[in-house]
Coordinates of C-alpha atoms in Angstrom, one line a residue:
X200 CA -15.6 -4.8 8.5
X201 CA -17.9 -1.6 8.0
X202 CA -20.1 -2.8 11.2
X203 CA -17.5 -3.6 13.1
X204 CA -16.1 0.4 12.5
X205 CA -19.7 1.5 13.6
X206 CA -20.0 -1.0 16.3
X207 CA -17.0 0.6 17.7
X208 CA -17.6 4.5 16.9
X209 CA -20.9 3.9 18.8
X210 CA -19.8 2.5 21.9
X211 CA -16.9 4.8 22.2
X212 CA -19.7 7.4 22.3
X213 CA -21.2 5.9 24.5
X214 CA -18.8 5.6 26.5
X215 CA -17.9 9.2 26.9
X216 CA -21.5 10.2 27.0
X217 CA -21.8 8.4 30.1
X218 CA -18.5 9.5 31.6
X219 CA -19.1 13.5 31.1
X220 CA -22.9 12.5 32.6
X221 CA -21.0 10.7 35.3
X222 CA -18.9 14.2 35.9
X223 CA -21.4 15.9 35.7
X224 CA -23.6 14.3 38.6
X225 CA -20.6 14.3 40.7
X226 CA -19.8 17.5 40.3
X227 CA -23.6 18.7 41.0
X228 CA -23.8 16.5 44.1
X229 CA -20.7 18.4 45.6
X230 CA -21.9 22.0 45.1
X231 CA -25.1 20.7 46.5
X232 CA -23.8 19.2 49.3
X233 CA -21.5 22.5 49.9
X234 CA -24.7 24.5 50.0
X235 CA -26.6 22.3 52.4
X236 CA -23.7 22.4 54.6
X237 CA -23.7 26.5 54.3
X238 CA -27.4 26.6 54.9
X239 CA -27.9 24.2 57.4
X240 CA -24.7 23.6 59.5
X241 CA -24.7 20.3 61.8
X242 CA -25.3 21.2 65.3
X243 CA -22.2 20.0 67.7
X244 CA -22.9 18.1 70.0
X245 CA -22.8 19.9 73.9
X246 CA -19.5 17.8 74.9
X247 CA -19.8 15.6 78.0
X248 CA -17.1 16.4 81.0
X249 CA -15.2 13.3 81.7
X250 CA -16.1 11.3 84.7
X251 CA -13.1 11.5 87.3
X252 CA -10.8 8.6 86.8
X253 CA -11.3 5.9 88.7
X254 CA -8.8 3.5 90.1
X255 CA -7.5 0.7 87.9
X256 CA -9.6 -2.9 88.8
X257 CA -7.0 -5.3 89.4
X258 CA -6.4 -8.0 87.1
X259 CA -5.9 -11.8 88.4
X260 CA -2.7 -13.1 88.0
X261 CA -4.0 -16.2 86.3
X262 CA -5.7 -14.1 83.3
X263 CA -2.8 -12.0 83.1
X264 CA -0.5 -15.3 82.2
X265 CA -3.2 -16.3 79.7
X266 CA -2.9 -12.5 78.2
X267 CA 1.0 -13.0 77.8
X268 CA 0.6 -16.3 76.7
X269 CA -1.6 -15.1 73.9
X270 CA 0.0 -12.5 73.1
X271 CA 3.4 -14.1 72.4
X272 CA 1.8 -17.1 70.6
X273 CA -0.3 -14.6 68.0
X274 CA 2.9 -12.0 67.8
X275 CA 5.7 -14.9 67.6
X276 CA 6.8 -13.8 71.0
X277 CA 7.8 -10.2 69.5
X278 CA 4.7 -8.6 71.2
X279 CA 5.1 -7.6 75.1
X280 CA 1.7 -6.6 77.2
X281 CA 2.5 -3.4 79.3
X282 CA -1.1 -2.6 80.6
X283 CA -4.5 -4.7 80.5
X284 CA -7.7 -2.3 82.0
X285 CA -10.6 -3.8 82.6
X286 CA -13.0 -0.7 80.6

């Protein structure tokens, strides 16, 4: 009974020893990261102007009835289709 007492004691140190080691590399990792991010901020990105929008390519009727179709079998005829694109 006197192992199983030490057995225990032990692994409950353990245990915390690698929990506060745990916190403590976690912690340590996020000032770290905080400082990288000070010292060397990411550059944006120069952001791309937006192509002028071009007319909609027409869908065939044929697909469109397969889109429905598909659409009401997979949503038990709940889902509707109000637009289809071609991107």
């Amino acid at each position: 009974m006197e192992n199983l007492g030490l057995g225990l004691t032990l692994m409950a140190i353990g245990m915390v020893t690698v929990f506060a080691i745990l916190l403590i590399v976690i912690n340590l990792s996020n000032v770290l990261i905080k400082i990288v991010n000070k010292v060397c901020p990411e550059e944006e990105a120069p952001k791309k102007k937006a192509a002028p929008a071009a007319a909609p390519a027409q869908i065939d009727a044929a697909v469109m009835d397969v889109i429905k179709a598909t659409v009401a079998q997979i949503t038990g005829g709940k889902g509707t289709v109000t637009n289809v694109t071609k991107a």
